[in-house]
Coordinates of C-alpha atoms in Angstrom, one line a residue:
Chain A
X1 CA 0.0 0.0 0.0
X2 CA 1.1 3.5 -0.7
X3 CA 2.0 6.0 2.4
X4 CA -1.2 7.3 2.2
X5 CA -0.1 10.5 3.5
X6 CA -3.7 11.5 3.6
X7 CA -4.2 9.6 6.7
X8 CA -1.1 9.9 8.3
X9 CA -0.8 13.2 8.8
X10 CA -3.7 15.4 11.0
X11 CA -2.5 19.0 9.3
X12 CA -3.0 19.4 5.6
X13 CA -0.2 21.4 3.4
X14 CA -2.5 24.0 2.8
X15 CA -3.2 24.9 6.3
X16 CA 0.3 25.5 6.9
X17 CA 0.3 28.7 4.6
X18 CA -0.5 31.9 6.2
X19 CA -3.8 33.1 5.1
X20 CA -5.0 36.9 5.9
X21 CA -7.1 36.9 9.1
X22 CA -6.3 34.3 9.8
X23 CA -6.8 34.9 14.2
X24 CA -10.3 35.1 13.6
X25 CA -10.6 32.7 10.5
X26 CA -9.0 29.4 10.1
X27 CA -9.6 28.4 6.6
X28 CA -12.3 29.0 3.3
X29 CA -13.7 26.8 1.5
X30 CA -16.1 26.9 -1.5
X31 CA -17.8 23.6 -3.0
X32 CA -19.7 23.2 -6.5
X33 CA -22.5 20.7 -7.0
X34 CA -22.5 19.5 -10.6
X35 CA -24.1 16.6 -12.1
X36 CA -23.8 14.5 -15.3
X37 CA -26.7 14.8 -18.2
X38 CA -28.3 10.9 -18.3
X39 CA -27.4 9.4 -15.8
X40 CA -30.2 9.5 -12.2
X41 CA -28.8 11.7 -9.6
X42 CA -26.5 9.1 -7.2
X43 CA -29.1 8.1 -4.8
X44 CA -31.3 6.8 -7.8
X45 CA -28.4 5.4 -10.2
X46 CA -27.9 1.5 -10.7
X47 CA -24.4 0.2 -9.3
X48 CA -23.5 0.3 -13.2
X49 CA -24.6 3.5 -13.9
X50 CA -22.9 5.0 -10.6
X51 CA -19.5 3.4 -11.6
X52 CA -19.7 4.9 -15.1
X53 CA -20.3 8.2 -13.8
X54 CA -17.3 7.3 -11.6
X55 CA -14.9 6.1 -14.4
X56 CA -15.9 9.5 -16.3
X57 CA -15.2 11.6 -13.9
X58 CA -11.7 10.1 -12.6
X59 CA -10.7 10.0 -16.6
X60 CA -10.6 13.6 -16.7
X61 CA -8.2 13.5 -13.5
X62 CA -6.5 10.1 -15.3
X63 CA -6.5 12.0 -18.6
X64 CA -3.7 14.4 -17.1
X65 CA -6.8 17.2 -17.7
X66 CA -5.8 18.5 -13.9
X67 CA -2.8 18.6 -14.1
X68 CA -2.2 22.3 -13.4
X69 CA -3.1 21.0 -9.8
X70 CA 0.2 19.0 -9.9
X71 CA 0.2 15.2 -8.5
X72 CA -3.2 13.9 -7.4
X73 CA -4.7 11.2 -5.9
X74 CA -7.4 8.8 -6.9
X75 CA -9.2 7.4 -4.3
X76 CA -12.0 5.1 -4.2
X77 CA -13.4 5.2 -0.9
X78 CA -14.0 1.3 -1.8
X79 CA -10.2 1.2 -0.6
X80 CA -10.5 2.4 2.9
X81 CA -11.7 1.5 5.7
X82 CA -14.0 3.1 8.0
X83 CA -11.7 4.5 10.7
X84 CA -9.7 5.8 7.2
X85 CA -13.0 7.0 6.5
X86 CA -13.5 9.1 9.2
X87 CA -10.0 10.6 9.3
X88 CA -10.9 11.9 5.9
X89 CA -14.4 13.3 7.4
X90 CA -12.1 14.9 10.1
X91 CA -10.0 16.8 7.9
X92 CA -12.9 18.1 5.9
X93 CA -11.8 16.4 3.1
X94 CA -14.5 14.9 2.9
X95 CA -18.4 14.7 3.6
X96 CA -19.9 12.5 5.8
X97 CA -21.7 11.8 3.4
X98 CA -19.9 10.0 1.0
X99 CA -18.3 8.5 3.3
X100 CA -21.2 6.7 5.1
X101 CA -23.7 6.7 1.9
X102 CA -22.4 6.4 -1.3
X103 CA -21.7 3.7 -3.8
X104 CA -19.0 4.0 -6.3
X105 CA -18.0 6.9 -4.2
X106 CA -14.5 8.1 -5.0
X107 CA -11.9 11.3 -4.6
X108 CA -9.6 13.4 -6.6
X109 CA -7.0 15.2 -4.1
X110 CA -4.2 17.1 -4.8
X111 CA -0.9 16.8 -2.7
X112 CA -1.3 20.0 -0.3
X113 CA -5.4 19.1 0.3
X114 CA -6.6 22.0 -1.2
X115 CA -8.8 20.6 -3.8
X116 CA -10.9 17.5 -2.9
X117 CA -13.1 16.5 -5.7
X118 CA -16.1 13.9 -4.4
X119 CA -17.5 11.8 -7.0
X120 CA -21.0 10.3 -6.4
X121 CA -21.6 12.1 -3.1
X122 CA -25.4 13.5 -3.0
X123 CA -24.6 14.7 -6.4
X124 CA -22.5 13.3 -9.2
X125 CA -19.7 15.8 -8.9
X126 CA -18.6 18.0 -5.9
X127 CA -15.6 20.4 -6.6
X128 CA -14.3 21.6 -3.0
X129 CA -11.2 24.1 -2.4
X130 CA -9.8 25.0 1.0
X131 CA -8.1 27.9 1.5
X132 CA -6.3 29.4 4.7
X133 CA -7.6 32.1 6.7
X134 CA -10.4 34.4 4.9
X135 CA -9.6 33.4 0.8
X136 CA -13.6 33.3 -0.2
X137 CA -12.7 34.9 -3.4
X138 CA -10.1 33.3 -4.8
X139 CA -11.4 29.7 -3.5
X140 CA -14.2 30.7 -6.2
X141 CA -11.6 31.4 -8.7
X142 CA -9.9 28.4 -8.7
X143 CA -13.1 25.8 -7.7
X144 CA -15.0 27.7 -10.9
X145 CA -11.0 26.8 -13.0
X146 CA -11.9 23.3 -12.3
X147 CA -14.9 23.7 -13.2
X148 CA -14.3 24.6 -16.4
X149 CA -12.0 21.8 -17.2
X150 CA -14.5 18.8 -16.2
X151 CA -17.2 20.8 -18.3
X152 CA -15.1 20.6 -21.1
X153 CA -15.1 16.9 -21.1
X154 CA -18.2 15.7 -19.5
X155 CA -22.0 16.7 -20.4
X156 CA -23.3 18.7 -17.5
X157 CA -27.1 19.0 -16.4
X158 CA -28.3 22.2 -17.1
X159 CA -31.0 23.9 -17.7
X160 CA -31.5 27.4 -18.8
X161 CA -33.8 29.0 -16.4
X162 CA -33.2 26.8 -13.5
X163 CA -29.1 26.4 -14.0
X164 CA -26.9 23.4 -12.9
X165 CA -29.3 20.3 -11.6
X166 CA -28.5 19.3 -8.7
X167 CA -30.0 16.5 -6.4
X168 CA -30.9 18.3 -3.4
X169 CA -33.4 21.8 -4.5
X170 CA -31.5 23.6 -2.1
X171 CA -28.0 23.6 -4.0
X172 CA -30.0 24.5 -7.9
X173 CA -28.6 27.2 -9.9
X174 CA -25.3 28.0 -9.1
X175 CA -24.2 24.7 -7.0
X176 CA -22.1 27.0 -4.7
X177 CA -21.6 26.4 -1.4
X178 CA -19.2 28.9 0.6
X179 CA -18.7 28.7 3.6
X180 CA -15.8 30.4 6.2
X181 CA -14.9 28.9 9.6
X182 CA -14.4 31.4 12.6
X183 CA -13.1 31.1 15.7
X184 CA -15.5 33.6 17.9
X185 CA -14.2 33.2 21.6
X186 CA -14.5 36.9 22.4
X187 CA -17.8 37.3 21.1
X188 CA -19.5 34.3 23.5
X189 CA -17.3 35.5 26.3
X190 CA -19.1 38.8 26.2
X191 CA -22.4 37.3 25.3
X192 CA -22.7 38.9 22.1
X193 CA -22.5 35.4 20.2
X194 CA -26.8 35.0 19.9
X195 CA -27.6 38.2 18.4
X196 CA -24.9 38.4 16.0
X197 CA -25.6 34.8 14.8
X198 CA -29.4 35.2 14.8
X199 CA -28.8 38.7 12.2
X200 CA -26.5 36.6 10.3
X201 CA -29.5 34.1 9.4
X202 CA -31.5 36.8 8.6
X203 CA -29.7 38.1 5.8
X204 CA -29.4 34.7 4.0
X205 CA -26.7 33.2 5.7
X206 CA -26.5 30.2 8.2
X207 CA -24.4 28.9 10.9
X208 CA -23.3 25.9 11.9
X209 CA -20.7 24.0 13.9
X210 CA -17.6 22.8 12.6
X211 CA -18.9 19.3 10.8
X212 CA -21.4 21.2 9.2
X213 CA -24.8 20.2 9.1
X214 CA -26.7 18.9 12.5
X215 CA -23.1 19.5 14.3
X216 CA -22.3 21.2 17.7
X217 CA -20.8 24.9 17.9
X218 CA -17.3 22.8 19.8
X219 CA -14.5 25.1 20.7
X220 CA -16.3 28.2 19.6
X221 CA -15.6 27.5 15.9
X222 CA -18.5 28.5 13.9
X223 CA -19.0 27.6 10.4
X224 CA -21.0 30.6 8.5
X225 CA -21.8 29.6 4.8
X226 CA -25.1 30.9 1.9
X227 CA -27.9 29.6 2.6
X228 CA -29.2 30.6 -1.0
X229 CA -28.2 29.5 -4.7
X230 CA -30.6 30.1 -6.8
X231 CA -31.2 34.0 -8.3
X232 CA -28.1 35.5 -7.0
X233 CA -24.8 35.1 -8.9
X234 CA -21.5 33.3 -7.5
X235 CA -20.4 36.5 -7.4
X236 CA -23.3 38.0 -5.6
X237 CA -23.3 35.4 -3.1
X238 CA -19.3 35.4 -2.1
X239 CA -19.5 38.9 -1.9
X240 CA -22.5 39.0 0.3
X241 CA -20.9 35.8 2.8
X242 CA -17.5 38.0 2.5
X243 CA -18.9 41.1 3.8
X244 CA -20.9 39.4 6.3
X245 CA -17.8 37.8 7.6
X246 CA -16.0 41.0 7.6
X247 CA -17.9 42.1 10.2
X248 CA -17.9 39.2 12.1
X249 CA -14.1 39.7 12.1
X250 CA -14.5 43.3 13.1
X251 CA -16.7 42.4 16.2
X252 CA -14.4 39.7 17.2
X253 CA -11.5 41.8 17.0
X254 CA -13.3 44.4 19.0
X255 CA -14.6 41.9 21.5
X256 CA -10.9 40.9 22.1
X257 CA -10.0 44.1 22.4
X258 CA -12.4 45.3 25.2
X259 CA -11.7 41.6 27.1
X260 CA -8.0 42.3 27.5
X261 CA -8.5 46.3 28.5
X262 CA -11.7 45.6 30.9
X263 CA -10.3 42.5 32.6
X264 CA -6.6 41.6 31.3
X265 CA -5.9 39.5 34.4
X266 CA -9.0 37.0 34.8
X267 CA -8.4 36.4 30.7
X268 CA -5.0 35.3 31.3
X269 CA -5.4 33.5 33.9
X270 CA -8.6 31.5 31.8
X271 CA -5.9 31.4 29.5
X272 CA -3.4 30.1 31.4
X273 CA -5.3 27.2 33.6
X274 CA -6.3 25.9 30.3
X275 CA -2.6 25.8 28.9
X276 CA -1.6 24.2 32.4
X277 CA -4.5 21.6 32.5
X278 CA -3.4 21.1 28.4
X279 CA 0.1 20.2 29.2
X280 CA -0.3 18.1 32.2
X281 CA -3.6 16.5 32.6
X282 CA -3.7 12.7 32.5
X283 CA -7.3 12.8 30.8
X284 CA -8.5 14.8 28.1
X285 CA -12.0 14.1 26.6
X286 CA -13.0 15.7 23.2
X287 CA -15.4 18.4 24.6
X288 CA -12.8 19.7 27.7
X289 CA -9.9 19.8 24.8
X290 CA -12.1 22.0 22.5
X291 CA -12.4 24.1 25.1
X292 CA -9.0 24.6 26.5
X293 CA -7.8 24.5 22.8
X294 CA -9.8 27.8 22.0
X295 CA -8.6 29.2 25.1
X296 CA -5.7 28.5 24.2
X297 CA -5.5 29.6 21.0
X298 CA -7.0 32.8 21.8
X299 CA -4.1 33.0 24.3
X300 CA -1.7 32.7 21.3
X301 CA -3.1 35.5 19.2
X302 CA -3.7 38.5 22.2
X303 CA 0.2 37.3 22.5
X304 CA 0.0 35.9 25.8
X305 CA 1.4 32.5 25.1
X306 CA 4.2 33.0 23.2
X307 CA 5.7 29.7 23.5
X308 CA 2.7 27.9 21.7
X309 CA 2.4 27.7 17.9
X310 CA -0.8 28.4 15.8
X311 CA 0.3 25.2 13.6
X312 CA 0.6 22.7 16.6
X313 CA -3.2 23.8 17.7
X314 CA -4.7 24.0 13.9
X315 CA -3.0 20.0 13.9
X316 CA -4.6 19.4 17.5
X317 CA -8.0 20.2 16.1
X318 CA -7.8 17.5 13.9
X319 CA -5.6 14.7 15.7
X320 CA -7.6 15.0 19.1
X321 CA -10.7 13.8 16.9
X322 CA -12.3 10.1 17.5
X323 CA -11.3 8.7 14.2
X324 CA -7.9 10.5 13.8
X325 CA -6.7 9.3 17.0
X326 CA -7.2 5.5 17.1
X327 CA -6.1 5.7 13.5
X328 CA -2.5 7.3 14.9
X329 CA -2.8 5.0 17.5
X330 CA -3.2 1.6 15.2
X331 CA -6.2 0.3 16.5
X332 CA -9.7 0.8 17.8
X333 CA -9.7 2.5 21.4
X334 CA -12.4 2.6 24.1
X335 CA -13.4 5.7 25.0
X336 CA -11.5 5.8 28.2
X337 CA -8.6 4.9 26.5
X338 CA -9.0 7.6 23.6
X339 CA -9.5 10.0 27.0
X340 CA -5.4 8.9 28.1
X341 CA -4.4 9.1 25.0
X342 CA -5.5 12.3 23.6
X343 CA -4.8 13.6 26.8
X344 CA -0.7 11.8 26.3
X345 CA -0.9 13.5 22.0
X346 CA -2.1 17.2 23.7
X347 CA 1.1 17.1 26.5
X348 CA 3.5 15.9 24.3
X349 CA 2.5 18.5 21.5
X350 CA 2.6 21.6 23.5
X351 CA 5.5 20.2 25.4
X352 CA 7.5 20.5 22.1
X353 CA 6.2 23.9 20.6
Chain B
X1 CA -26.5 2.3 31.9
X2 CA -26.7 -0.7 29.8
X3 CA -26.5 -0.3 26.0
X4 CA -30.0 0.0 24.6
X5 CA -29.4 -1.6 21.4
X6 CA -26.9 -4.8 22.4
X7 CA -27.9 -4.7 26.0
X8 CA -24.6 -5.8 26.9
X9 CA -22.5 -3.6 26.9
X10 CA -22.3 -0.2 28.8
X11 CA -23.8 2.8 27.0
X12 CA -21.2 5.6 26.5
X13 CA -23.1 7.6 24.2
X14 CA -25.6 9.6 25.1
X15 CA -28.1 11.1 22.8
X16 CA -31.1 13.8 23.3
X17 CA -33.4 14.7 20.5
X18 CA -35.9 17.4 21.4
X19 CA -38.8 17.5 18.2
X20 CA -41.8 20.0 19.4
X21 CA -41.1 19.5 22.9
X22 CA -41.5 15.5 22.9
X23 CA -38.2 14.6 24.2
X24 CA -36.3 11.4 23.5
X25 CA -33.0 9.8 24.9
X26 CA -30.7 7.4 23.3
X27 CA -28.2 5.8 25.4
X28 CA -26.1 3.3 23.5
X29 CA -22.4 1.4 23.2
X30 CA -19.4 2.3 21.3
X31 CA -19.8 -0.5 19.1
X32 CA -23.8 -0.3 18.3
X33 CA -23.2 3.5 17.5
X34 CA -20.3 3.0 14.8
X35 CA -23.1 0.5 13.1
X36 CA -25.5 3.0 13.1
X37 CA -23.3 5.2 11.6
X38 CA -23.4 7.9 14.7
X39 CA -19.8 8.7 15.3
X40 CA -18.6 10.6 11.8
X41 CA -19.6 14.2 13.0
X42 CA -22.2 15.2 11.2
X43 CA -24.0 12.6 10.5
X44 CA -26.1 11.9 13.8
X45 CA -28.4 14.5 13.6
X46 CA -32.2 12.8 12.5
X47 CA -33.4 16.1 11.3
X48 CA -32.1 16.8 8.1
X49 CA -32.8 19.7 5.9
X50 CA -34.6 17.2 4.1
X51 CA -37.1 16.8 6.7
X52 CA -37.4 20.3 6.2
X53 CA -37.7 20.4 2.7
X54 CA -40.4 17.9 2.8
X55 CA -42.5 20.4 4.9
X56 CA -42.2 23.3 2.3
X57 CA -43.0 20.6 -0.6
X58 CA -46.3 19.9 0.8
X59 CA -47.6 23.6 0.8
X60 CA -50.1 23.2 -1.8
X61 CA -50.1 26.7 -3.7
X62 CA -53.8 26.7 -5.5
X63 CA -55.9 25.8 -1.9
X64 CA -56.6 22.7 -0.1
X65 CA -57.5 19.8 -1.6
X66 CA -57.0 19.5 -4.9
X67 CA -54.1 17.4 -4.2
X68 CA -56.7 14.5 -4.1
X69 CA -57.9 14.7 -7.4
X70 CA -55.1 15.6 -9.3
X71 CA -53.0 12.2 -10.8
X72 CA -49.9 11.4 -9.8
X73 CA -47.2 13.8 -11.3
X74 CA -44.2 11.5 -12.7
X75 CA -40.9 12.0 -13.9
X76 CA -41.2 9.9 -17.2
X77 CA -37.4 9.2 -17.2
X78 CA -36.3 8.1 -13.5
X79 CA -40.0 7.2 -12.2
X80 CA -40.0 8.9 -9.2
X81 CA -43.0 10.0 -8.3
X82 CA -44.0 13.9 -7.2
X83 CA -45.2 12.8 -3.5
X84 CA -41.9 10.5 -3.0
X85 CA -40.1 13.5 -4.2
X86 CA -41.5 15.9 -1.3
X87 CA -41.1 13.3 1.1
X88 CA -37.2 12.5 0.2
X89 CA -36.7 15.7 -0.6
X90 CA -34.2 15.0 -3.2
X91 CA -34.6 14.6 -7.1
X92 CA -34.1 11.2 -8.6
X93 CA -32.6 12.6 -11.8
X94 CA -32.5 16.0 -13.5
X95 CA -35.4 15.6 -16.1
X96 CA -37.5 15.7 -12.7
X97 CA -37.0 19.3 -13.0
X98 CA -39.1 19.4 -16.3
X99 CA -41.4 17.0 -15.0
X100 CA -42.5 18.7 -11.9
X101 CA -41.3 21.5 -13.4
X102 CA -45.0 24.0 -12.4
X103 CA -44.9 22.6 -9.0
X104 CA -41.9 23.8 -8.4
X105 CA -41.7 27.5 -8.3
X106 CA -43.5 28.2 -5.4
X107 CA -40.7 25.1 -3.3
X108 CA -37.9 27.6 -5.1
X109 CA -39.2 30.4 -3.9
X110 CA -39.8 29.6 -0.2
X111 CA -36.0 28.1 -0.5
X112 CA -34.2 30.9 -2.6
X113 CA -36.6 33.8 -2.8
X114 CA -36.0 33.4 -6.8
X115 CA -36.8 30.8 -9.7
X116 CA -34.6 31.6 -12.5
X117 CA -30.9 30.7 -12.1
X118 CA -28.4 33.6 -12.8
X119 CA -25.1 32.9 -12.4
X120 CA -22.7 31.0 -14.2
X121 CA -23.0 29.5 -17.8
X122 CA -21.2 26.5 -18.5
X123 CA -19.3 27.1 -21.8
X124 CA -20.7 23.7 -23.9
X125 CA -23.4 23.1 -22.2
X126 CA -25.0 26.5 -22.2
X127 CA -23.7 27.7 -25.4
X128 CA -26.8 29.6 -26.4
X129 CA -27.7 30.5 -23.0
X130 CA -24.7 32.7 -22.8
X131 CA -25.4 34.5 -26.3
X132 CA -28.9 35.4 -25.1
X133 CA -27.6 36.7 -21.5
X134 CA -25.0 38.8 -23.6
X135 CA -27.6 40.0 -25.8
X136 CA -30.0 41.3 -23.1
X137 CA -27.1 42.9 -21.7
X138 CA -26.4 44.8 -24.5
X139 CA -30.0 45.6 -24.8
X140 CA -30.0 47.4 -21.2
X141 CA -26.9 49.1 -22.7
X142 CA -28.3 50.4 -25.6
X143 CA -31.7 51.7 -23.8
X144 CA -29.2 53.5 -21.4
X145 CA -27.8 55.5 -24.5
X146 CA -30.4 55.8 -26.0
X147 CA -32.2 57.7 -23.1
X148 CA -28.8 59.6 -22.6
X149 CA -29.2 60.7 -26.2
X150 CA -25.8 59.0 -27.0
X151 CA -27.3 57.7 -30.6
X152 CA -23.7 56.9 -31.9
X153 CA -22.9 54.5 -29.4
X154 CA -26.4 53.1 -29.5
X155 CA -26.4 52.3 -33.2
X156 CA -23.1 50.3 -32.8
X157 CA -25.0 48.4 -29.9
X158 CA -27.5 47.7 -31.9
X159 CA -25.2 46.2 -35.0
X160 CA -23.6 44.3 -32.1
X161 CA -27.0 43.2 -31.5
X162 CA -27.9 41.9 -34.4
X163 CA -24.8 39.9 -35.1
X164 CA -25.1 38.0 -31.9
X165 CA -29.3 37.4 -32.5
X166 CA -28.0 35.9 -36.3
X167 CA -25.3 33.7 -34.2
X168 CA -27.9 32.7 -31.9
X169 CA -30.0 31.6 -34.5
X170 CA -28.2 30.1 -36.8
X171 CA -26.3 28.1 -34.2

């Protein structure tokens, strides 16, 4: 078997690149929904049909048609197994989805995990780019680049008045899905979290926690993305998420602002107990490490823990997960077991940084 | 606690689902949840936003009742029907757009606020499309100079016009 570097390692390339905004937003990501003219929509299609839609699609990647995205992976998710599964679901690369419901289900990624292209997910074809801190823009640019290319050499389902088919009514028209993840500790430490995300849904825009759909707020990330795709351009709609987020930003940055020139001490010290319990508690489950990571993390950004690195905790969100850590581990772990040895992965981390 | 599902072994999940104020616990094992599929993130939550969906596709736009007496709506080339449609809340293919195609508006419009798609074209697939978007464009143009009393620029608009409505048509 190859190294599958995909599974090995918790922290993408990409989210090692500095992004702008990036103390208030970890990464961007925009997602297309396209589907092939012909063939049922995945959840209808015949095994047969679903593996020809399949073969199309990862010919186009086979084809050297991608290759401006440099060396890429094909992956059936036939190939992996379930704990691989989840790794991939914990990295966001990809949906839970596809890797719980789909048949012929496969993957195109590129070596720094940028681009992840889903193949018989809800819809035939999902194109998703990730991008570092706040990059809504130009994750449009490049997702609509790819586009382009599987366009060129598959038959999409479009209609003129009602735009790219997709499966779901809810992603017709443009396909696009952008969403940008924030970390907002500020704004629920001063309350201000329900009224700000409450006016973000009213303009169009929802919110959700970090797995997306039916997941918990964990950490105090928040996942804001469109809510509509239909009528409004891609254009229209990254701007409006983009300006909405600016101002998210701004408040954040303002909340943080007012935290450390009201009460300085208490939120170092919050800061600091949950860096101490971090590097030497015996037992860590996922909930308690969400929450000392975003205290710590916050920590790292107002400058009061200079010793800690914003790499190690982006690589903590993702190795202190379920699935990533028995896969590091080798083998299935009870939960009390998971408990020592996230608890053992956390120490050792911030021992090192 | 004892699993619920095995009934062996001890439950380490716990799950509470409040729907309309009926509340309902699920306690289960390690084991019984990863066959149910409840430990990707994600993917545990009952209510979809195809439960949702399935609401807003009931809303019957012309009154009550003449639901009953209307036969079934069908999408000739997948099968599915209109009523399995609102209650998956998912298209089996995409001629079920044609097919339910004056049902849908008011669904699109609870959902987007719109109907009519108007972003991107794709370049093969929407050849035409794109001509006619560029041709209204040009038309707004050219009423714009025209009302500014910019005739010049208008009657080049207009040749422009007229090139792209031959293309269009002969195409």
């Amino acid at each position: 078997m190859a190294t599958r570097r995909y599974v090995k390692q918790a922290l993408s390339q990409w989210m090692k690149a500095d992004g702008p905004d990036s103390d208030v937003v970890l990464s961007s990501r925009v997602r297309l929904a396209r589907n092939l003219r012909g063939c049922p929509f995945p959840m209808l299609a015949a095994p047969e049909q679903s593996e020809d839609v399949m073969d199309q699609l990862l010919s186009v990647a086979e084809n050297g048609r991608l290759n401006g995205l440099g060396p890429l992976d094909l992956i059936r998710l036939s190939e992996l197994t379930e704990l691989e599964k989840q790794v991939l679901v914990e990295k966001h690369l990809i949906s839970p989805n596809l890797a719980n419901e789909s048949r012929n289900g496969a993957l195109i990624l590129s070596q720094n995990e940028d681009v992840s292209v889903m193949i018989n997910e809800e819809d035939h074809l999902r194109i998703q780019i990730l991008r570092p801190g706040f990059q809504l823009r130009e994750a449009w640019e490049i997702a609509s680049k790819i586009d382009d290319v599987f366009e060129e050499q598959v038959d999409y389902a479009f209609d003129e008045s009602r735009g790219y088919l997709t499966s779901c009514p809810t992603n017709v028209g443009t396909g696009i899905r952008a969403s940008v993840m924030m970390h907002l500790p500020a704004l629920v430490l001063t309350g201000q979290i329900n009224r700000i995300l409450s006016a973000v849904t009213q303009v169009g825009l929802a919110v959700r926690g970090i797995y997306g759909e039916g997941s918990e707020a964990t950490g105090n990330l928040f996942q804001v993305s469109n809510q509509i795709t239909l009528g409004q351009s891609e254009q229209e709609i990254i701007e409006n998420l983009h300006q909405v987020a600016r101002q998210i930003i701004e408040h954040e940055k303002a909340a943080r602002m007012k935290l450390v020139a009201e009460s300085r001490t208490r939120i170092e010290d919050r800061i600091r107990r949950s860096y101490g319990i971090l590097s030497h508690a015996a037992i860590m489950d996922s909930k308690e490490a969400a929450q000392r990571l975003s205290d710590v993390r916050l920590g790292v950004h107002l400058g009061m823990l200079p010793q800690v690195n914003e790499q190690t905790l982006n690589e903590l969100l993702v190795s202190t997960q379920p699935g990533f850590l028995q896969q590091a581990y080798g083998e299935p772990l009870h939960p009390d077991q998971r408990d020592m040895t996230r608890a053992e992965l956390i120490r050792s981390r911030l021992a090192i940084s | 606690m004892q699993c619920q599902e095995c009934g062996k072994r001890p439950a380490t999940l716990h799950f509470t689902k409040i729907v309309g104020g009926e509340k309902t616990e699920l306690h289960i094992c390690e084991s019984c949840a990863r066959e149910k599929g409840e430990l990707i993130p994600g993917a545990q939550s009952g209510f979809s936003i195809h439960n949702l969906l399935s609401g807003f596709m009931n809303f019957d736009p012309t009154g009550a009742g003449t639901e009953l007496k209307q036969p079934a709506v069908r999408c000739d080339t997948c099968g599915m029907t209109y009523s399995q449609f609102s209650k998956i809340g998912r298209f089996g293919c995409s001629e079920c757009y044609k097919h339910f195609s004056n049902r849908l508006d008011p669904l699109l419009k609870r959902v987007h606020g719109n109907t009519v798609h108007s972003g991107k074209v794709p370049k093969r697939a929407g050849g035409k499309v794109k001509v006619k978007r560029e041709i209204d464009e040009l038309k707004k143009h050219m009423q714009n100079r025209i009302e500014q009393e910019d005739f010049e620029t208008a009657a080049k608009l207009r040749d422009r016009i007229k090139e792209l409505e031959k293309e269009a048509n002969g195409g």
